[in-house]
Coordinates of C-alpha atoms in Angstrom, one line a residue:
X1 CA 41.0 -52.8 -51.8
X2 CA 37.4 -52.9 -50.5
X3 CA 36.5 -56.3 -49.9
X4 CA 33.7 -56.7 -51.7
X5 CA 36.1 -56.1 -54.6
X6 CA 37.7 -59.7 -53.7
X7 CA 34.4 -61.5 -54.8
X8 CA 34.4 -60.5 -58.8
X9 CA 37.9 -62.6 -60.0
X10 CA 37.4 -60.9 -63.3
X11 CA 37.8 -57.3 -61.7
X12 CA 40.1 -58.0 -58.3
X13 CA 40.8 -62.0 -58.8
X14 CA 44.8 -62.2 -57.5
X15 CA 43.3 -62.4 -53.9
X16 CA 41.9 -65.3 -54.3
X17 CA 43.9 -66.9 -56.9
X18 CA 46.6 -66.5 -54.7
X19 CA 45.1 -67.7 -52.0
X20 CA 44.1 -70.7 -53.5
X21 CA 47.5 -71.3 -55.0
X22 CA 48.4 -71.0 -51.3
X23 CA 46.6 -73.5 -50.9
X24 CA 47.5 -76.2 -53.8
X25 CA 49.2 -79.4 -52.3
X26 CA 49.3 -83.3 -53.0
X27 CA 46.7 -83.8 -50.4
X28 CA 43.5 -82.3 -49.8
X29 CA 43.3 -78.9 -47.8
X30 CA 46.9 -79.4 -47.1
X31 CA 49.0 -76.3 -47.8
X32 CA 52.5 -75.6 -49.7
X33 CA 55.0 -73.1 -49.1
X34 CA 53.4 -71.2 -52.4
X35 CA 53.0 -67.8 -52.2
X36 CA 53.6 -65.4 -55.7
X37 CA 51.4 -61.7 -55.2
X38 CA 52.8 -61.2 -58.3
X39 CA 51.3 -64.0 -60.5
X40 CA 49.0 -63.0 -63.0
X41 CA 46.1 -64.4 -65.2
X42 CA 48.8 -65.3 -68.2
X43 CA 51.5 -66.8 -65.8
X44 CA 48.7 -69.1 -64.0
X45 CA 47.2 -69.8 -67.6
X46 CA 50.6 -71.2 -68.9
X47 CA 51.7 -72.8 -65.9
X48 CA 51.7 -76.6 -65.7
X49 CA 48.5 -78.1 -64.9
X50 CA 46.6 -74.8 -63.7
X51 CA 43.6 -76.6 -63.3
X52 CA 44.9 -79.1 -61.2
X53 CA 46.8 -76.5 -59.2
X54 CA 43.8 -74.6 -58.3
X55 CA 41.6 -77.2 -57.0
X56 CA 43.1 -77.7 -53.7
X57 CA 42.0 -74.1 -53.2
X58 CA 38.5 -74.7 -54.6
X59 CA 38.1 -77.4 -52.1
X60 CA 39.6 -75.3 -49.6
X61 CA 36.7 -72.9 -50.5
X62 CA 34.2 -74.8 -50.4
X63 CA 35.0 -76.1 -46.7
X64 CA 35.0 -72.4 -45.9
X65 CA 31.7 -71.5 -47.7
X66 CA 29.8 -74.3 -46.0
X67 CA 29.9 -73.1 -42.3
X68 CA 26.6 -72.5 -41.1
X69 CA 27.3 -71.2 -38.2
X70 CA 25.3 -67.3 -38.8
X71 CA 22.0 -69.8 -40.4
X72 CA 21.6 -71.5 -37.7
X73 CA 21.8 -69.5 -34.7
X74 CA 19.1 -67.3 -36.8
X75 CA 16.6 -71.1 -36.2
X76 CA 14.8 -72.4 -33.9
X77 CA 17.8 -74.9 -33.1
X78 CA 20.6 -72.9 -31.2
X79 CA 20.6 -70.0 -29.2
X80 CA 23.7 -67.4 -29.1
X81 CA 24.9 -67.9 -25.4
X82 CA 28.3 -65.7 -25.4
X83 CA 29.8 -62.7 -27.1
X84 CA 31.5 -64.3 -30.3
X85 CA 28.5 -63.9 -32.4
X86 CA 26.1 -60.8 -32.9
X87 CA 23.0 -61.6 -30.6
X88 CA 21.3 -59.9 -33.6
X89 CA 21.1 -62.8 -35.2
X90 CA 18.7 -64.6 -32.7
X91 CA 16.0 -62.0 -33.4
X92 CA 15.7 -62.7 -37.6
X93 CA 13.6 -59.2 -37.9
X94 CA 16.8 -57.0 -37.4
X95 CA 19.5 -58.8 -39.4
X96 CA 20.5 -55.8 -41.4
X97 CA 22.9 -55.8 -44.5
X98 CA 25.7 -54.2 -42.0
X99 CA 26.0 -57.6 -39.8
X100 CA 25.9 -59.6 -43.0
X101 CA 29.7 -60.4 -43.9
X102 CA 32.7 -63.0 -44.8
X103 CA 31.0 -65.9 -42.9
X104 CA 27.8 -65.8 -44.4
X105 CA 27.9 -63.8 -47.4
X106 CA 32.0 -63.0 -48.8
X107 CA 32.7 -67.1 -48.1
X108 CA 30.3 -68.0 -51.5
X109 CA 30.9 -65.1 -53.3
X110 CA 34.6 -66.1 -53.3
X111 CA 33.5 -69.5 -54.2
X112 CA 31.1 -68.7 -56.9
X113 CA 33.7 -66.0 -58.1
X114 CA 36.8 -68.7 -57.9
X115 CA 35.2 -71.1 -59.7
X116 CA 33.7 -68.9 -62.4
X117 CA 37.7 -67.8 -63.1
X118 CA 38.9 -71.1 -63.4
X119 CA 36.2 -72.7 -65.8
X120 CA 36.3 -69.0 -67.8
X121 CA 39.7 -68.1 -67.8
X122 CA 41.6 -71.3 -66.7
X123 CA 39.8 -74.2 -68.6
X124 CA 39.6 -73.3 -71.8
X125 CA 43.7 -73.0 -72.1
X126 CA 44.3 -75.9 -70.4
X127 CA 45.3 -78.8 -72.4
X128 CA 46.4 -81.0 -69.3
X129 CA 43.0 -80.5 -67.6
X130 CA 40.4 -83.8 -67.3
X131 CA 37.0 -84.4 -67.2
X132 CA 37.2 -85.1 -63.7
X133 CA 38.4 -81.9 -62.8
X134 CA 36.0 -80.1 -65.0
X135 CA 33.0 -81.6 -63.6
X136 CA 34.5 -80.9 -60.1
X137 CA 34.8 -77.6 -60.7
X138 CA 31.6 -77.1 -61.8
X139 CA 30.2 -78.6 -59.1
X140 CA 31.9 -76.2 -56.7
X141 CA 30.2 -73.7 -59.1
X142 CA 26.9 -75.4 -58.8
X143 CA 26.9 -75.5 -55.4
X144 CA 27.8 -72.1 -54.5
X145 CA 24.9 -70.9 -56.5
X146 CA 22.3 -73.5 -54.7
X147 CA 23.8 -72.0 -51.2
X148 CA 22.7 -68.1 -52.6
X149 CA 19.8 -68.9 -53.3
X150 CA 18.6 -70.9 -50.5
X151 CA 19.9 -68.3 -47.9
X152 CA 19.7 -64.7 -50.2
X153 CA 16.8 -63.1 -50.7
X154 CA 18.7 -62.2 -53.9
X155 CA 22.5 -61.8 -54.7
X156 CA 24.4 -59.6 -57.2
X157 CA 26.7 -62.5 -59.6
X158 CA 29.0 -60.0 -60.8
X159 CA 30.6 -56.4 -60.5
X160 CA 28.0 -54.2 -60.4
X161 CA 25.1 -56.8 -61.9
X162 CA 21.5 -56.2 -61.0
X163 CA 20.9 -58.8 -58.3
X164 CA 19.2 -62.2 -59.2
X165 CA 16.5 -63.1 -57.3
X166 CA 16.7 -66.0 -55.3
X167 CA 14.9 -68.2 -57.6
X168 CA 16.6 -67.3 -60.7
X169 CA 20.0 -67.9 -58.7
X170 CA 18.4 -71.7 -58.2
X171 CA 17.9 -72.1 -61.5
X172 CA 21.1 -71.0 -62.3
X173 CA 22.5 -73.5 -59.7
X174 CA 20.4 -76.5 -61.3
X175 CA 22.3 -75.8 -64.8
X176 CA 25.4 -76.0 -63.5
X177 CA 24.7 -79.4 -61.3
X178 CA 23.2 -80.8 -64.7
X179 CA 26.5 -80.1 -66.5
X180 CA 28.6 -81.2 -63.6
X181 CA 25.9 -84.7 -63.8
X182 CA 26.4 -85.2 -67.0
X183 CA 30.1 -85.4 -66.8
X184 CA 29.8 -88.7 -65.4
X185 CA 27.0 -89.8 -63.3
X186 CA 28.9 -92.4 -61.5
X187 CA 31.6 -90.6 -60.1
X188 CA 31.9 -89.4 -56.7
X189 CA 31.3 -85.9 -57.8
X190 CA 29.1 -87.0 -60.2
X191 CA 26.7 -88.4 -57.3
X192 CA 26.9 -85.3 -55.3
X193 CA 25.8 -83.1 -57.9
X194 CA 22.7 -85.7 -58.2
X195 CA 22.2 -85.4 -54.4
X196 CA 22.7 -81.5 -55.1
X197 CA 20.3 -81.7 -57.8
X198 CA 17.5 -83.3 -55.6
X199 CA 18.1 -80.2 -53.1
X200 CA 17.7 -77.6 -55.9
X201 CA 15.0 -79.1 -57.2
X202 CA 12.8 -78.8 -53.8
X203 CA 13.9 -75.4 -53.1
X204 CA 12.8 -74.6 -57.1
X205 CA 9.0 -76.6 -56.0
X206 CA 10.0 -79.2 -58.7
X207 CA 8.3 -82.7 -57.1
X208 CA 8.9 -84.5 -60.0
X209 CA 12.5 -84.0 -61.2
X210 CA 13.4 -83.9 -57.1
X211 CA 12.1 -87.0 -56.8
X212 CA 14.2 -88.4 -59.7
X213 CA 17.7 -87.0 -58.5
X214 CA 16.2 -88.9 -54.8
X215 CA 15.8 -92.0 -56.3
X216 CA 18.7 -91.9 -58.7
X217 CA 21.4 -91.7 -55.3
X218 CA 19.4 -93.9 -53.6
X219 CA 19.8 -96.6 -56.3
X220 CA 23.6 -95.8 -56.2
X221 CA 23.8 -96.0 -52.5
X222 CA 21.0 -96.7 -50.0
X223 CA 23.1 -95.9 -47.0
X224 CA 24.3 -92.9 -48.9
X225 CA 26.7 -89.8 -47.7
X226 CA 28.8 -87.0 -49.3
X227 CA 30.9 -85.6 -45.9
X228 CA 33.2 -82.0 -46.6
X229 CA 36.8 -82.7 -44.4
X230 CA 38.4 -80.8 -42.7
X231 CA 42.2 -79.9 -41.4
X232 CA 42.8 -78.6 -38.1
X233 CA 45.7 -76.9 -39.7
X234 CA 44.7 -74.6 -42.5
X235 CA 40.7 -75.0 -41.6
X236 CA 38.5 -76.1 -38.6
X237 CA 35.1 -77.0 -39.1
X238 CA 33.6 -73.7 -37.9
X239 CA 30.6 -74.8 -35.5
X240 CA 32.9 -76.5 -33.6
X241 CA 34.5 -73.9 -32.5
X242 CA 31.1 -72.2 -31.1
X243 CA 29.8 -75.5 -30.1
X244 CA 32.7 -76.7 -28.0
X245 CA 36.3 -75.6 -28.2
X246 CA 35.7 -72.3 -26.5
X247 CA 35.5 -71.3 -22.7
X248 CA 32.0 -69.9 -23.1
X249 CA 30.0 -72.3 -25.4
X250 CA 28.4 -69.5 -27.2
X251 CA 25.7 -71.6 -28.9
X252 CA 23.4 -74.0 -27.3
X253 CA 20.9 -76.3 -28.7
X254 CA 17.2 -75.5 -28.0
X255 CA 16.6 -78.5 -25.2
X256 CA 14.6 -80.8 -27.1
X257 CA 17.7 -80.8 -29.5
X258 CA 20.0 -81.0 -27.1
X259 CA 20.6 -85.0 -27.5
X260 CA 21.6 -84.5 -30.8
X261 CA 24.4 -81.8 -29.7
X262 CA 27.6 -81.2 -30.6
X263 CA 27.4 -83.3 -33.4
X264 CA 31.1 -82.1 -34.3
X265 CA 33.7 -83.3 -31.7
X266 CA 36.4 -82.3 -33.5
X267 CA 38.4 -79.6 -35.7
X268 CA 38.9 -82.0 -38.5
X269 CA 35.1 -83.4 -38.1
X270 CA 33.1 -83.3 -41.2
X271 CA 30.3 -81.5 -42.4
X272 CA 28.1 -83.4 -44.4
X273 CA 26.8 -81.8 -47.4
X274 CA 23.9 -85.1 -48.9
X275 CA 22.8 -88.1 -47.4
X276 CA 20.6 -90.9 -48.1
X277 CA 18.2 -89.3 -45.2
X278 CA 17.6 -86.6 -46.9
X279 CA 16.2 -87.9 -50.2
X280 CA 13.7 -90.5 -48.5
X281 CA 12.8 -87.1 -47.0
X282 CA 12.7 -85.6 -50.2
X283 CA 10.6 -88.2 -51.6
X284 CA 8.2 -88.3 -48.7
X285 CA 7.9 -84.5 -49.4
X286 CA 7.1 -85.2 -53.2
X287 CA 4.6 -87.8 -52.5
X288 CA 2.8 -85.6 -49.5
X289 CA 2.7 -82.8 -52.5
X290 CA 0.8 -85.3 -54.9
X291 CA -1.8 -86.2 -52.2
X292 CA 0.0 -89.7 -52.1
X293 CA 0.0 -89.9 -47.9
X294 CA 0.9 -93.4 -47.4
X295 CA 4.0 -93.8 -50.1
X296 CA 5.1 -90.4 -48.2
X297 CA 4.7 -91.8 -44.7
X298 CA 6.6 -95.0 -45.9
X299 CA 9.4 -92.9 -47.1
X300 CA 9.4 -90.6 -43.9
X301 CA 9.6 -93.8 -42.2
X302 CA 12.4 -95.2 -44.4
X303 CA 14.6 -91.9 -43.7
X304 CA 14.2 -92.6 -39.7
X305 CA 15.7 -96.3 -40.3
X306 CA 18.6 -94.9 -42.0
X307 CA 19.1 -92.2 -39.2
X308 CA 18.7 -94.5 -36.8
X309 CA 21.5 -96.7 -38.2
X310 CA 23.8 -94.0 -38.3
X311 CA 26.9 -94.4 -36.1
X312 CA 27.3 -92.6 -32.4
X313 CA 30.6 -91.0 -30.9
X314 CA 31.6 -91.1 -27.2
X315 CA 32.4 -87.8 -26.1
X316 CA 33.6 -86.4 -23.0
X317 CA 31.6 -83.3 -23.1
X318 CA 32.7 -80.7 -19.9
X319 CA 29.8 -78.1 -21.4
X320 CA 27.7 -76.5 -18.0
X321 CA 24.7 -75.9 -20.3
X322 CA 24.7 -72.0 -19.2
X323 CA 22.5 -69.3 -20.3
X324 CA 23.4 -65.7 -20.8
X325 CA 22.7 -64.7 -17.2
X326 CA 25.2 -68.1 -16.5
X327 CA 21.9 -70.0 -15.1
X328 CA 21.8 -73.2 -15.4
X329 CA 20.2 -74.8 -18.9
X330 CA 18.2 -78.0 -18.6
X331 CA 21.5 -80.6 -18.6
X332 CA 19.6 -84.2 -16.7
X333 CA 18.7 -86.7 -18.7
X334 CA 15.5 -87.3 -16.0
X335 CA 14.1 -83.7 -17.4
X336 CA 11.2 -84.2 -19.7
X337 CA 10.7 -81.6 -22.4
X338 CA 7.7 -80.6 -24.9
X339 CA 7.7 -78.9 -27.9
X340 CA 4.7 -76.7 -26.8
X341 CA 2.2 -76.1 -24.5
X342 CA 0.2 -78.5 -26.6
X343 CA 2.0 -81.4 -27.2
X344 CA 3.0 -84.4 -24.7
X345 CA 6.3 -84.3 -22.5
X346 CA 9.0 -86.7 -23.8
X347 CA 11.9 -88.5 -22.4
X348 CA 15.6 -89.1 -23.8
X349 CA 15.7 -85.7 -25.2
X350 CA 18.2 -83.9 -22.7
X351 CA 21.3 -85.9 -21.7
X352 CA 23.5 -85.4 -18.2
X353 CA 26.2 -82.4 -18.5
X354 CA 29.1 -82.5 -17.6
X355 CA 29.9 -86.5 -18.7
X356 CA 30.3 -88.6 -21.3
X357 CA 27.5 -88.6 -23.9
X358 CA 26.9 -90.5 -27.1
X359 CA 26.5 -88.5 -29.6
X360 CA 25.5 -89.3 -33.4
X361 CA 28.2 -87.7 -36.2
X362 CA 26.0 -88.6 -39.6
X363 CA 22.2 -87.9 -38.4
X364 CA 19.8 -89.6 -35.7
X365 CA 16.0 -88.6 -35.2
X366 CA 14.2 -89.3 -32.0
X367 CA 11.0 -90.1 -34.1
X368 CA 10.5 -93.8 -33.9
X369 CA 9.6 -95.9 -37.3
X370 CA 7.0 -98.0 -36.3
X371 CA 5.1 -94.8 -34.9
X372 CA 5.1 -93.3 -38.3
X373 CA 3.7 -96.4 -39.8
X374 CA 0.9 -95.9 -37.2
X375 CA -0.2 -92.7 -38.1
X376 CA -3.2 -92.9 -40.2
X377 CA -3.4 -91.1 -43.7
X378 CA -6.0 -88.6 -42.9
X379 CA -3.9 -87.3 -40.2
X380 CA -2.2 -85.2 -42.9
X381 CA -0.7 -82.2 -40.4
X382 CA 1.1 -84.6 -38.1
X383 CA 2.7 -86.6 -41.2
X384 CA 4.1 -82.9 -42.3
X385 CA 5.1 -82.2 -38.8
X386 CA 6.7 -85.4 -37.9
X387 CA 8.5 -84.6 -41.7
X388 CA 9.6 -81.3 -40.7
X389 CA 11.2 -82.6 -37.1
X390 CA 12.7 -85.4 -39.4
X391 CA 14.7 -82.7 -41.4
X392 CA 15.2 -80.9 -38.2
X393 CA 17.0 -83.3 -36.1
X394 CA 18.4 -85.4 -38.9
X395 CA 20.3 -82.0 -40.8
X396 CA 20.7 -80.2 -37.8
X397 CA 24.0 -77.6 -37.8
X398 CA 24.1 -78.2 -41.9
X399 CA 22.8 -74.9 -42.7
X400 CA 18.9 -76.4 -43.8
X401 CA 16.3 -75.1 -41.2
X402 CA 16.5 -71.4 -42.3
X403 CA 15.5 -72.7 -45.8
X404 CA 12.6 -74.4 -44.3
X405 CA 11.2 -71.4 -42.1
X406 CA 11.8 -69.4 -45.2
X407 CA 13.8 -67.0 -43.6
X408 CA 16.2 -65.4 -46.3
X409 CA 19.1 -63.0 -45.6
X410 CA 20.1 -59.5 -47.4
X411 CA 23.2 -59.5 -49.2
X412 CA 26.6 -57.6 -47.3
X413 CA 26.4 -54.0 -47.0
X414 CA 29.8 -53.5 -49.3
X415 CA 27.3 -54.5 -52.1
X416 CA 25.0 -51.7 -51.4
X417 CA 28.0 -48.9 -51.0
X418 CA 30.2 -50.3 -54.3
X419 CA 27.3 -51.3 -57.0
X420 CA 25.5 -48.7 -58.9
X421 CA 22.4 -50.9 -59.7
X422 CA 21.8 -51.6 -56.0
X423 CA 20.4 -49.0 -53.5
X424 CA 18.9 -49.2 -50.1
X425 CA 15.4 -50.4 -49.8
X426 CA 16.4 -52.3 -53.7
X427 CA 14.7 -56.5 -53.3
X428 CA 18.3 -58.3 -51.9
X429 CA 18.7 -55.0 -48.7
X430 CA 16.1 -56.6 -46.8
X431 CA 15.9 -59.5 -44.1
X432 CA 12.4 -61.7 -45.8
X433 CA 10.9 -63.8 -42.9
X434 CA 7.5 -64.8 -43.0
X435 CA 4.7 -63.5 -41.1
X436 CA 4.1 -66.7 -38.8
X437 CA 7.7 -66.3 -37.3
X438 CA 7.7 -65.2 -33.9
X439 CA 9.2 -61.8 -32.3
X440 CA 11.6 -61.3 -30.5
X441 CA 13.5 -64.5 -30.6
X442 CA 10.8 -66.1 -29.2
X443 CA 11.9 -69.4 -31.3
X444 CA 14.4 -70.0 -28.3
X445 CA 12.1 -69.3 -25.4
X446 CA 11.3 -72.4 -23.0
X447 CA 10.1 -72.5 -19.4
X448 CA 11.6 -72.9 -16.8
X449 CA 14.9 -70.9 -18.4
X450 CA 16.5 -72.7 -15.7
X451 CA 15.2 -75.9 -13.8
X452 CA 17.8 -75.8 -11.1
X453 CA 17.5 -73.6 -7.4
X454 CA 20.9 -70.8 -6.5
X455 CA 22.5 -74.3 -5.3
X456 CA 22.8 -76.1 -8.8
X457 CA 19.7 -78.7 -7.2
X458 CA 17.3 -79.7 -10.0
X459 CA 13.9 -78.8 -8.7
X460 CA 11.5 -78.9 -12.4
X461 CA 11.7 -82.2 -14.5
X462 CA 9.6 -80.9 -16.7
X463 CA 10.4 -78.0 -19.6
X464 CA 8.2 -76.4 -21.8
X465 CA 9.2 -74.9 -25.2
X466 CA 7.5 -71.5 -26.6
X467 CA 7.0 -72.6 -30.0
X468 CA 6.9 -75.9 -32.0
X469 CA 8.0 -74.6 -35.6
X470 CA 7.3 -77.9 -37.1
X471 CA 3.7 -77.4 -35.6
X472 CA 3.7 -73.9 -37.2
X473 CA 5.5 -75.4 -41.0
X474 CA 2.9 -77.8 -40.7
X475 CA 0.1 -75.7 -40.2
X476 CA 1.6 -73.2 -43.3
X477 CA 3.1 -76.0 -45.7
X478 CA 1.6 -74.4 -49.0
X479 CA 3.6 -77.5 -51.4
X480 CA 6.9 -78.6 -51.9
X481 CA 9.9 -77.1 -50.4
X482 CA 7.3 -74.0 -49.7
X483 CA 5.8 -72.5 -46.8
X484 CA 3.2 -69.6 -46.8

């Protein structure tokens, strides 16, 4: 079966039924000894509480579909050191359908395609399913759609369907989190579909309904967070792996990021899909939109207080810092960095490799509050820049800085060779990236590439980074959740 096949459950769906049966236990992402290739749509619909039995595997999914991993490396904020990923994907020009696959592309399909079966096929017959589960499942749905659309320029939803574009995939994604919502605000689920909501909205440039979902979680919970688990068992959280657990650390941080790195110290450690962080920053966004600078500001400043509150992890971290030709990385904390040739060197940003480093597991900025406060209202491009850092540092490895460059992928080349609608050069085959995105992965560049002499002796303090990209958002910031 081609795999592209495995996406549409209405035309290939025992893969990942199956798989998600696999998959069904008492406890979350813990597996059973099922395992039927021969069940079918009518066994699953008349079994006992099939809704409840596929869940595990929807959850399963979704821990799968979140990696960000290929996003990220594609940013400003790691650089592919190693041979485990596609080097391609450092330079955002040449992504090509071809090097699009499971990990970024197949992973939500199956999601979106998994939870389309159950709530069509599944629901519907299923006497002994709940509310709870319904509006879970449709928040799997929801989100899956929200993830296409921030990271697809467009994206086919079923067997050989025209492509959506990537705003009418949003859309799509804000129905289904409004159903899942309206299910019951107050649940757990019913929260993150809110949080979700507030997400959707920005990417959709919808200030005003953003800003409601914002304020709705953070009336809920002002110290909010929705965290996706993991089980070293059946699934790892994916940038680990790349981050640490390998010989070769095959990504590393760009060094004024590096104090936030690794972030995930751990197989089992969480990726956190919402937090309260990221509605202040939401709302900040909303009210820089309206021309309302110093209720922005105050919100900006409100996110760093919640960041900063955040708890840290001790962490024996045994990672050389090396770069491809297995130089030395910056890895003192005495080394200075700046963001650009333009802007002032700062300390605290780069912490001493190999050792034992704090490092935060919810979020943490290295913009102070106070300073924020200071900055007067006419100084309207460093509010947005010190905004854009804000979403930087505090989501950073959660899949959001592509969306903010406005980078957006092609769909996987199976799409192009299996669908009839779709042909090469078709909106959804191509890479987008705007124009005011470097070349040849200059996003990475920094000078010295290594501060250290043949003997491993520290001889520059100070490192200079090519590009500051929150400079260059600033500078392009057309309105909310858009850049030019």
């Amino acid at each position: 079966m081609n795999r592209s096949r495995e996406y549409w459950l209405h035309a290939g769906w025992a893969v990942a039924v199956v798989a998600a049966l696999s998959l069904a236990g008492c406890d979350f992402l813990d597996p059973t000894e099922v395992d039927n290739p021969a069940t079918t749509t009518e066994d699953l619909a008349a079994a006992e509480e099939p809704t409840r039995a596929l869940l595990p595997g929807l959850r399963a999914q979704f821990a799968t579909a979140l990696n960000p991993v290929d996003v990220e490396v594609i940013t400003d904020n790691y650089q592919i050191r190693g041979t485990g990923i596609n080097n391609i994907w450092d330079e955002p020009r040449e992504i090509r359908p071809d090097l699009v696959g499971a990990r970024a592309y197949g992973n939500l399909q199956e999601l979106r395609a998994l939870a389309t079966f159950v709530l069509n096929d599944i629901l519907p017959g299923d006497a002994t399913a709940t509310t709870e589960q319904e509006q879970e499942v449709t928040y799997y749905y929801g989100m899956a759609l929200l993830l296409l659309g921030e990271r697809f320029v467009a994206v086919p939803l079923d067997t050989s369907a025209v492509p959506t574009a990537s705003a009418g995939v949003t859309q799509l994604a804000i129905t289904q989190l409004q159903s899942a919502k309206s299910m019951g605000a107050g649940t757990d689920i019913g929260l993150a579909a809110t949080a979700a909501l507030a997400r959707a909205y920005r990417s959709a440039g919808d200030a005003a309904s953003a800003s409601t979902e914002a304020t709705a979680v953070l009336a809920a919970d002002p110290a909010y967070s929705q965290a996706q688990d993991y089980d070293p068992t059946t699934i790892t959280n994916g940038p680990f792996l790349f981050l640490y657990e390998r010989t070769i650390k095959e990504m590393q941080p760009l060094p004024r990021l590096d104090f936030l790195d690794p972030k995930y110290t751990d197989r089992s450690a969480p990726i956190y899909v919402s937090k309260a962080e990221e509605m202040h920053l939401i709302l900040a966004e909303a009210e820089f939109d309206g021309g309302n600078w110093a209720a922005g500001r105050e919100q900006l400043a409100l996110a760093i207080e919640v960041a900063r509150s955040r708890p840290f992890e001790a962490f024996d971290d045994d990672d050389p810092r090396l770069n491809d030709d297995l130089t030395e990385r910056p890895h003192d904390a005495s080394i200075e960095v700046r963001a650009d040739a333009s802007s002032p060197y700062r300390q605290g940003l780069v912490l001493t490799r190999p050792g034992v480093v704090n490092t935060p597991v919810v979020a943490f900025t290295s913009l102070d509050a106070d300073s924020i406060r200071a900055i007067a209202v006419s100084e309207t491009e460093s509010l947005l820049h010190a905004l854009f850092l804000a979403r930087q540092e505090m989501m950073l490895i959660e899949g959001r800085r592509m969306v903010d460059l406005g980078i957006k992928l092609p769909f996987e080349q199976d799409e192009i060779e299996t669908n009839p609608n779709i042909d090469e050069g078709d909106p959804g085959t191509l890479v987008l990236v705007p124009s005011f995105i470097p070349p040849t992965k200059e996003m990475d560049w920094f000078s010295p590439w290594s501060p250290y002499d043949a003997g491993g002796n520290l001889v520059e303090t100070q490192i200079t980074c090519a590009w500051d990209m929150n400079r260059v958002l600033a500078q392009h910031w057309v309105s909310f959740g858009r850049v030019n």
